[in-house]
Amino acid sequence: MGYDQSGRTVPPETSSGVPAAVLENVFDDPTHGEPGRDRIAVHVVWEFVLLAGLAAVTWLLWREDSDALHGGALKTLLVDVAGLGLLTLAAGLSLRAAAVNLAIGPVALAAALHYAEQGDRGAREVLLPALAVAAVAGLALALAVVVLHVPGWAASLAGAAGVIVWLERRTAPVTVQGDYDPRRAALYLFVGFAAVAVLGGLFGAIKPVRRLIGRFRPVADPARRRGAVAASVTALALVGSTVLAMFGGMLIAANGDGTVAPGTGLDWSVLAVGAVLLGGTSAYGRRGGIFGALLSVCLVVVFLAWAVAHDWTVSRWAVGGAALGVGLLVTRLVETFGRPRPAPPGPRTSGPQRPTGDGTLSSGWAMTPAPEPADTWPSVLPMRTDTDTPVDAWEAPRWESEPRRWDADDR
C-alpha cells in the first residue's frame, strides 16, 4: 500500500489516450483539443493559388491600362494597398484572437472624416486626439468582450452602431483639409505594410505564439471562460485592431480624390474581413498563413483598379461579399487540413480499469491501493451453507481427533 500527499492526483488521460502531462508540452489546454502541431502545408498551397491569381489580374490590368502600373498611378495603387492593408491587419489581428472586430470599418470612416475636417491643423493635432479616442474605444470594446465573455462580433457590432450614430450627423461629403500627400512615401508605406504582414504571419506560425494568440478560441462550451491569459491577449488584440483601423482610415482619406463621403463604414469592415479570410486566416481564429494577407490585399486592390480601367462600377459590398464567400471555403480547407495529424491508436486494454486512488483519508493522506496479484483464482471464496462439512487441512484438532492409519493396521 502506497501513500501520497493530500491534494495530489494522477494526471488524467485525454480522449486521444495521451497523458495530460505529456500534452502540456504540445497543447495550450491539456484537458481539451488535439495534441500535436498545426500543419502549415495547406496555407502554402493556397498562397501559391493567390500568387497565381494576383499575377493573372495584374497582367489583365497591364493589358487594359499599362499606365496604371507606372508613375503616379502606381504610387496611388501602392498607397491603396497600404491603406486597405492596415484595415486587413486590424481584422486579422482580432480574428486570430478569435474575437473579430466588426467595428473597424466605421472607426476607419470616422477617422477619415476627422482627418478631412482637421487636417490643416497639423499632424500632431490630428493624430493625438484620434489615437486617444481609438485606444479608449478599443479598450471599452475589449472590456465588454473579456469581462462579460461574449462573442467579439456581437460586442463590436454594438460598438459599430455607436460610431455610425456619430457618422450619420454628416450628410454631405467633407473636403480634405491639409496638404499631406502620402504618395510621396508610397514605396515606404507599402514595404512597411508588407513587412508587418509577413513578420506577423511568421510569428503566428510559431507554435507557442500561435496558440497564445488563439487561446480565446473555444474548445468546449463557447460560453466557458478561457482564463486570464486568453482575456489579456484578446483585449490587446482588440485595442490594437481599433488603432490600426484608425490609421488605415486616415491614410485612405489622404490618398483619396479630395473628399470623404459619409456613410456607415460597414462596407469597409466586410471588405477587410473578406480579405483576411481570403488570405487563409480561419474564421474560427488561431490558424492563418504567412503571405496570405499581403497577397489577398494586393489581389483585391489590383482587381478594383482593373474594374476602374474597364469603367465598371463595382461596390466594396460586392467585392467584400465575394471575398467572404471564398474565404469561408478556405476556412473549411484550413480547419480540415491544417489541424494536427491524428495520433496513432494505442494498445487497447480489455476489462475494467482499476481506480487511481481511494480518496483522502481522515489523517490527511491519500491511499493508493496495491496492485492485485495476477492469477486465475477468484478473489472471493464461495459461501458455505449449513449442509457443507467444514474442511480445514490446517486445523489442529483434526490431526488429534482422527484415528491414525498405522494404528488401525496394527489391529
CSV table of N, CA and C in Angstrom, one decimal, residues 209-298:
chain,number,residue,atom,x,y,z
A,209,VAL,N,3.5,31.0,-30.0
A,209,VAL,CA,2.8,32.3,-30.3
A,209,VAL,C,1.5,32.0,-30.9
A,210,ARG,N,1.4,31.1,-31.8
A,210,ARG,CA,0.1,30.8,-32.5
A,210,ARG,C,-1.0,30.4,-31.5
A,211,ARG,N,-0.6,29.6,-30.5
A,211,ARG,CA,-1.6,29.1,-29.6
A,211,ARG,C,-1.8,30.1,-28.4
A,212,LEU,N,-0.9,30.9,-28.2
A,212,LEU,CA,-1.1,32.0,-27.2
A,212,LEU,C,-2.1,33.0,-27.7
A,213,ILE,N,-1.9,33.4,-29.0
A,213,ILE,CA,-2.9,34.4,-29.6
A,213,ILE,C,-4.2,33.8,-29.7
A,214,GLY,N,-4.4,32.5,-30.0
A,214,GLY,CA,-5.7,31.9,-30.2
A,214,GLY,C,-6.3,31.2,-29.0
A,215,ARG,N,-5.8,31.5,-27.8
A,215,ARG,CA,-6.3,30.9,-26.6
A,215,ARG,C,-7.8,31.2,-26.3
A,216,PHE,N,-8.3,32.3,-26.8
A,216,PHE,CA,-9.7,32.7,-26.6
A,216,PHE,C,-10.6,31.8,-27.4
A,217,ARG,N,-10.1,31.1,-28.4
A,217,ARG,CA,-10.9,30.3,-29.2
A,217,ARG,C,-11.5,29.1,-28.4
A,218,PRO,N,-12.8,29.0,-28.4
A,218,PRO,CA,-13.4,27.9,-27.6
A,218,PRO,C,-13.0,26.5,-28.0
A,219,VAL,N,-12.9,25.6,-27.0
A,219,VAL,CA,-12.6,24.3,-27.3
A,219,VAL,C,-13.6,23.3,-26.8
A,220,ALA,N,-14.5,23.8,-25.9
A,220,ALA,CA,-15.6,23.0,-25.4
A,220,ALA,C,-16.9,23.9,-25.4
A,221,ASP,N,-17.4,24.3,-24.3
A,221,ASP,CA,-18.6,25.1,-24.3
A,221,ASP,C,-18.1,26.6,-24.6
A,222,PRO,N,-18.6,27.2,-25.7
A,222,PRO,CA,-18.2,28.5,-26.0
A,222,PRO,C,-18.4,29.6,-25.0
A,223,ALA,N,-19.3,29.4,-24.1
A,223,ALA,CA,-19.6,30.4,-23.0
A,223,ALA,C,-18.7,30.2,-21.8
A,224,ARG,N,-17.8,29.2,-21.8
A,224,ARG,CA,-16.9,28.9,-20.7
A,224,ARG,C,-15.7,29.8,-20.8
A,225,ARG,N,-15.3,30.5,-19.7
A,225,ARG,CA,-14.2,31.4,-19.8
A,225,ARG,C,-12.9,30.6,-20.0
A,226,ARG,N,-12.0,31.3,-20.7
A,226,ARG,CA,-10.7,30.6,-21.1
A,226,ARG,C,-9.5,31.1,-20.3
A,227,GLY,N,-9.7,31.8,-19.2
A,227,GLY,CA,-8.6,32.2,-18.3
A,227,GLY,C,-8.1,33.6,-18.5
A,228,ALA,N,-7.3,34.0,-17.6
A,228,ALA,CA,-6.8,35.4,-17.6
A,228,ALA,C,-5.9,35.7,-18.7
A,229,VAL,N,-5.0,34.7,-19.1
A,229,VAL,CA,-4.1,34.9,-20.2
A,229,VAL,C,-4.8,35.1,-21.5
A,230,ALA,N,-5.8,34.3,-21.8
A,230,ALA,CA,-6.6,34.4,-23.0
A,230,ALA,C,-7.3,35.8,-23.0
A,231,ALA,N,-7.9,36.2,-21.9
A,231,ALA,CA,-8.6,37.5,-21.8
A,231,ALA,C,-7.6,38.7,-22.1
A,232,SER,N,-6.4,38.6,-21.5
A,232,SER,CA,-5.4,39.7,-21.7
A,232,SER,C,-5.0,39.8,-23.2
A,233,VAL,N,-4.7,38.6,-23.8
A,233,VAL,CA,-4.3,38.7,-25.2
A,233,VAL,C,-5.4,39.2,-26.1
A,234,THR,N,-6.6,38.7,-25.9
A,234,THR,CA,-7.7,39.2,-26.7
A,234,THR,C,-8.0,40.7,-26.5
A,235,ALA,N,-7.8,41.2,-25.3
A,235,ALA,CA,-8.0,42.6,-25.0
A,235,ALA,C,-7.0,43.4,-25.8
A,236,LEU,N,-5.7,43.0,-25.8
A,236,LEU,CA,-4.7,43.7,-26.5
A,236,LEU,C,-5.0,43.7,-28.0
A,237,ALA,N,-5.4,42.5,-28.5
A,237,ALA,CA,-5.7,42.4,-29.9
A,237,ALA,C,-6.9,43.3,-30.3
A,238,LEU,N,-7.9,43.5,-29.5
A,238,LEU,CA,-9.0,44.4,-29.9
A,238,LEU,C,-8.6,45.8,-29.8
A,239,VAL,N,-7.8,46.2,-28.8
A,239,VAL,CA,-7.3,47.6,-28.8
A,239,VAL,C,-6.4,47.9,-30.0
A,240,GLY,N,-5.5,46.9,-30.3
A,240,GLY,CA,-4.6,47.1,-31.5
A,240,GLY,C,-5.3,47.2,-32.8
A,241,SER,N,-6.4,46.4,-32.9
A,241,SER,CA,-7.1,46.4,-34.2
A,241,SER,C,-7.9,47.7,-34.4
A,242,THR,N,-8.4,48.3,-33.3
A,242,THR,CA,-9.1,49.6,-33.4
A,242,THR,C,-8.1,50.7,-33.8
A,243,VAL,N,-6.9,50.7,-33.2
A,243,VAL,CA,-5.9,51.7,-33.5
A,243,VAL,C,-5.4,51.6,-34.9
A,244,LEU,N,-5.2,50.3,-35.4
A,244,LEU,CA,-4.8,50.1,-36.8
A,244,LEU,C,-5.9,50.6,-37.8
A,245,ALA,N,-7.2,50.4,-37.4
A,245,ALA,CA,-8.2,50.9,-38.3
A,245,ALA,C,-8.2,52.4,-38.4
A,246,MET,N,-7.9,53.0,-37.3
A,246,MET,CA,-7.9,54.5,-37.3
A,246,MET,C,-6.8,55.0,-38.2
A,247,PHE,N,-5.6,54.4,-38.2
A,247,PHE,CA,-4.5,54.8,-39.1
A,247,PHE,C,-4.9,54.5,-40.5
A,248,GLY,N,-5.5,53.3,-40.8
A,248,GLY,CA,-5.9,53.0,-42.1
A,248,GLY,C,-6.9,54.0,-42.7
A,249,GLY,N,-7.9,54.4,-41.9
A,249,GLY,CA,-8.9,55.4,-42.4
A,249,GLY,C,-8.2,56.7,-42.7
A,250,MET,N,-7.3,57.2,-41.9
A,250,MET,CA,-6.6,58.4,-42.3
A,250,MET,C,-5.8,58.3,-43.5
A,251,LEU,N,-5.1,57.2,-43.7
A,251,LEU,CA,-4.3,57.0,-44.9
A,251,LEU,C,-5.2,57.0,-46.2
A,252,ILE,N,-6.3,56.3,-46.1
A,252,ILE,CA,-7.2,56.2,-47.2
A,252,ILE,C,-7.8,57.6,-47.6
A,253,ALA,N,-8.1,58.4,-46.5
A,253,ALA,CA,-8.6,59.7,-46.8
A,253,ALA,C,-7.6,60.6,-47.4
A,254,ALA,N,-6.3,60.5,-47.0
A,254,ALA,CA,-5.3,61.3,-47.5
A,254,ALA,C,-5.0,61.0,-49.0
A,255,ASN,N,-5.2,59.7,-49.3
A,255,ASN,CA,-4.9,59.2,-50.7
A,255,ASN,C,-6.1,59.3,-51.6
A,256,GLY,N,-7.2,59.9,-51.2
A,256,GLY,CA,-8.4,59.9,-52.0
A,256,GLY,C,-8.4,61.0,-53.0
A,257,ASP,N,-9.6,61.3,-53.5
A,257,ASP,CA,-9.8,62.3,-54.5
A,257,ASP,C,-10.1,63.7,-54.0
A,258,GLY,N,-9.9,63.9,-52.7
A,258,GLY,CA,-10.1,65.2,-52.1
A,258,GLY,C,-11.3,65.3,-51.2
A,259,THR,N,-12.2,64.4,-51.2
A,259,THR,CA,-13.4,64.4,-50.4
A,259,THR,C,-13.6,63.1,-49.7
A,260,VAL,N,-14.3,63.1,-48.6
A,260,VAL,CA,-14.7,61.9,-47.9
A,260,VAL,C,-16.2,61.9,-47.7
A,261,ALA,N,-16.8,60.9,-48.3
A,261,ALA,CA,-18.3,60.8,-48.2
A,261,ALA,C,-18.7,60.1,-47.0
A,262,PRO,N,-19.7,60.6,-46.3
A,262,PRO,CA,-20.2,60.0,-45.0
A,262,PRO,C,-21.0,58.7,-45.4
A,263,GLY,N,-21.1,57.8,-44.4
A,263,GLY,CA,-21.8,56.5,-44.6
A,263,GLY,C,-21.7,55.7,-43.3
A,264,THR,N,-21.9,54.4,-43.4
A,264,THR,CA,-21.9,53.6,-42.3
A,264,THR,C,-20.5,53.0,-42.0
A,265,GLY,N,-19.7,52.8,-43.1
A,265,GLY,CA,-18.4,52.2,-43.0
A,265,GLY,C,-18.4,50.7,-42.9
A,266,LEU,N,-19.6,50.1,-42.8
A,266,LEU,CA,-19.6,48.6,-42.7
A,266,LEU,C,-19.1,48.0,-43.9
A,267,ASP,N,-19.2,48.7,-45.1
A,267,ASP,CA,-18.6,48.1,-46.3
A,267,ASP,C,-17.1,47.9,-46.2
A,268,TRP,N,-16.4,48.8,-45.5
A,268,TRP,CA,-15.0,48.6,-45.3
A,268,TRP,C,-14.7,47.4,-44.3
A,269,SER,N,-15.6,47.2,-43.3
A,269,SER,CA,-15.5,46.0,-42.5
A,269,SER,C,-15.6,44.7,-43.3
A,270,VAL,N,-16.6,44.7,-44.1
A,270,VAL,CA,-16.8,43.5,-44.9
A,270,VAL,C,-15.7,43.2,-45.8
A,271,LEU,N,-15.1,44.3,-46.5
A,271,LEU,CA,-14.0,44.1,-47.4
A,271,LEU,C,-12.8,43.7,-46.6
A,272,ALA,N,-12.5,44.2,-45.4
A,272,ALA,CA,-11.3,43.9,-44.7
A,272,ALA,C,-11.4,42.4,-44.2
A,273,VAL,N,-12.5,42.1,-43.6
A,273,VAL,CA,-12.7,40.7,-43.1
A,273,VAL,C,-12.7,39.7,-44.3
A,274,GLY,N,-13.3,40.1,-45.4
A,274,GLY,CA,-13.2,39.2,-46.5
A,274,GLY,C,-11.8,39.0,-47.0
A,275,ALA,N,-11.0,40.1,-47.0
A,275,ALA,CA,-9.6,40.0,-47.5
A,275,ALA,C,-8.8,39.1,-46.6
A,276,VAL,N,-9.0,39.2,-45.3
A,276,VAL,CA,-8.2,38.4,-44.3
A,276,VAL,C,-8.6,36.9,-44.4
A,277,LEU,N,-9.9,36.6,-44.6
A,277,LEU,CA,-10.4,35.2,-44.8
A,277,LEU,C,-9.9,34.7,-46.1
A,278,LEU,N,-9.9,35.5,-47.1
A,278,LEU,CA,-9.4,35.1,-48.4
A,278,LEU,C,-7.9,34.8,-48.3
A,279,GLY,N,-7.2,35.4,-47.4
A,279,GLY,CA,-5.7,35.2,-47.3
A,279,GLY,C,-5.4,33.9,-46.6
A,280,GLY,N,-6.4,33.2,-46.0
A,280,GLY,CA,-6.1,31.9,-45.3
A,280,GLY,C,-6.3,31.9,-43.8
A,281,THR,N,-6.7,33.0,-43.2
A,281,THR,CA,-6.9,33.0,-41.8
A,281,THR,C,-8.3,32.4,-41.5
A,282,SER,N,-8.3,31.5,-40.5
A,282,SER,CA,-9.5,30.8,-40.2
A,282,SER,C,-10.6,31.7,-39.6
A,283,ALA,N,-11.8,31.5,-39.9
A,283,ALA,CA,-12.9,32.3,-39.3
A,283,ALA,C,-13.1,31.9,-37.8
A,284,TYR,N,-12.5,30.8,-37.4
A,284,TYR,CA,-12.6,30.4,-36.0
A,284,TYR,C,-11.5,30.9,-35.2
A,285,GLY,N,-10.5,31.6,-35.8
A,285,GLY,CA,-9.4,32.1,-35.1
A,285,GLY,C,-8.2,31.2,-35.1
A,286,ARG,N,-7.1,31.7,-34.6
A,286,ARG,CA,-5.8,30.9,-34.3
A,286,ARG,C,-5.1,30.6,-35.5
A,287,ARG,N,-5.6,29.9,-36.5
A,287,ARG,CA,-4.9,29.5,-37.7
A,287,ARG,C,-4.8,30.5,-38.8
A,288,GLY,N,-3.7,30.6,-39.4
A,288,GLY,CA,-3.5,31.5,-40.5
A,288,GLY,C,-2.2,31.3,-41.2
A,289,GLY,N,-2.0,31.9,-42.4
A,289,GLY,CA,-0.8,31.7,-43.2
A,289,GLY,C,0.2,32.7,-42.9
A,290,ILE,N,1.2,32.9,-43.9
A,290,ILE,CA,2.3,33.8,-43.8
A,290,ILE,C,2.2,34.9,-44.7
A,291,PHE,N,2.1,34.6,-46.0
A,291,PHE,CA,2.0,35.7,-47.1
A,291,PHE,C,0.5,35.9,-47.5
A,292,GLY,N,-0.4,35.2,-46.9
A,292,GLY,CA,-1.8,35.3,-47.4
A,292,GLY,C,-2.4,36.7,-47.3
A,293,ALA,N,-2.2,37.4,-46.2
A,293,ALA,CA,-2.8,38.7,-46.0
A,293,ALA,C,-2.2,39.7,-47.1
A,294,LEU,N,-0.9,39.7,-47.3
A,294,LEU,CA,-0.3,40.5,-48.3
A,294,LEU,C,-0.8,40.2,-49.7
A,295,LEU,N,-0.9,39.0,-50.1
A,295,LEU,CA,-1.3,38.6,-51.4
A,295,LEU,C,-2.8,38.9,-51.6
A,296,SER,N,-3.6,38.7,-50.6
A,296,SER,CA,-5.1,38.9,-50.8
A,296,SER,C,-5.4,40.4,-50.9
A,297,VAL,N,-4.7,41.2,-50.1
A,297,VAL,CA,-4.9,42.7,-50.2
A,297,VAL,C,-4.5,43.2,-51.6
A,298,CYS,N,-3.3,42.8,-52.1
A,298,CYS,CA,-2.9,43.2,-53.4
A,298,CYS,C,-3.8,42.7,-54.5
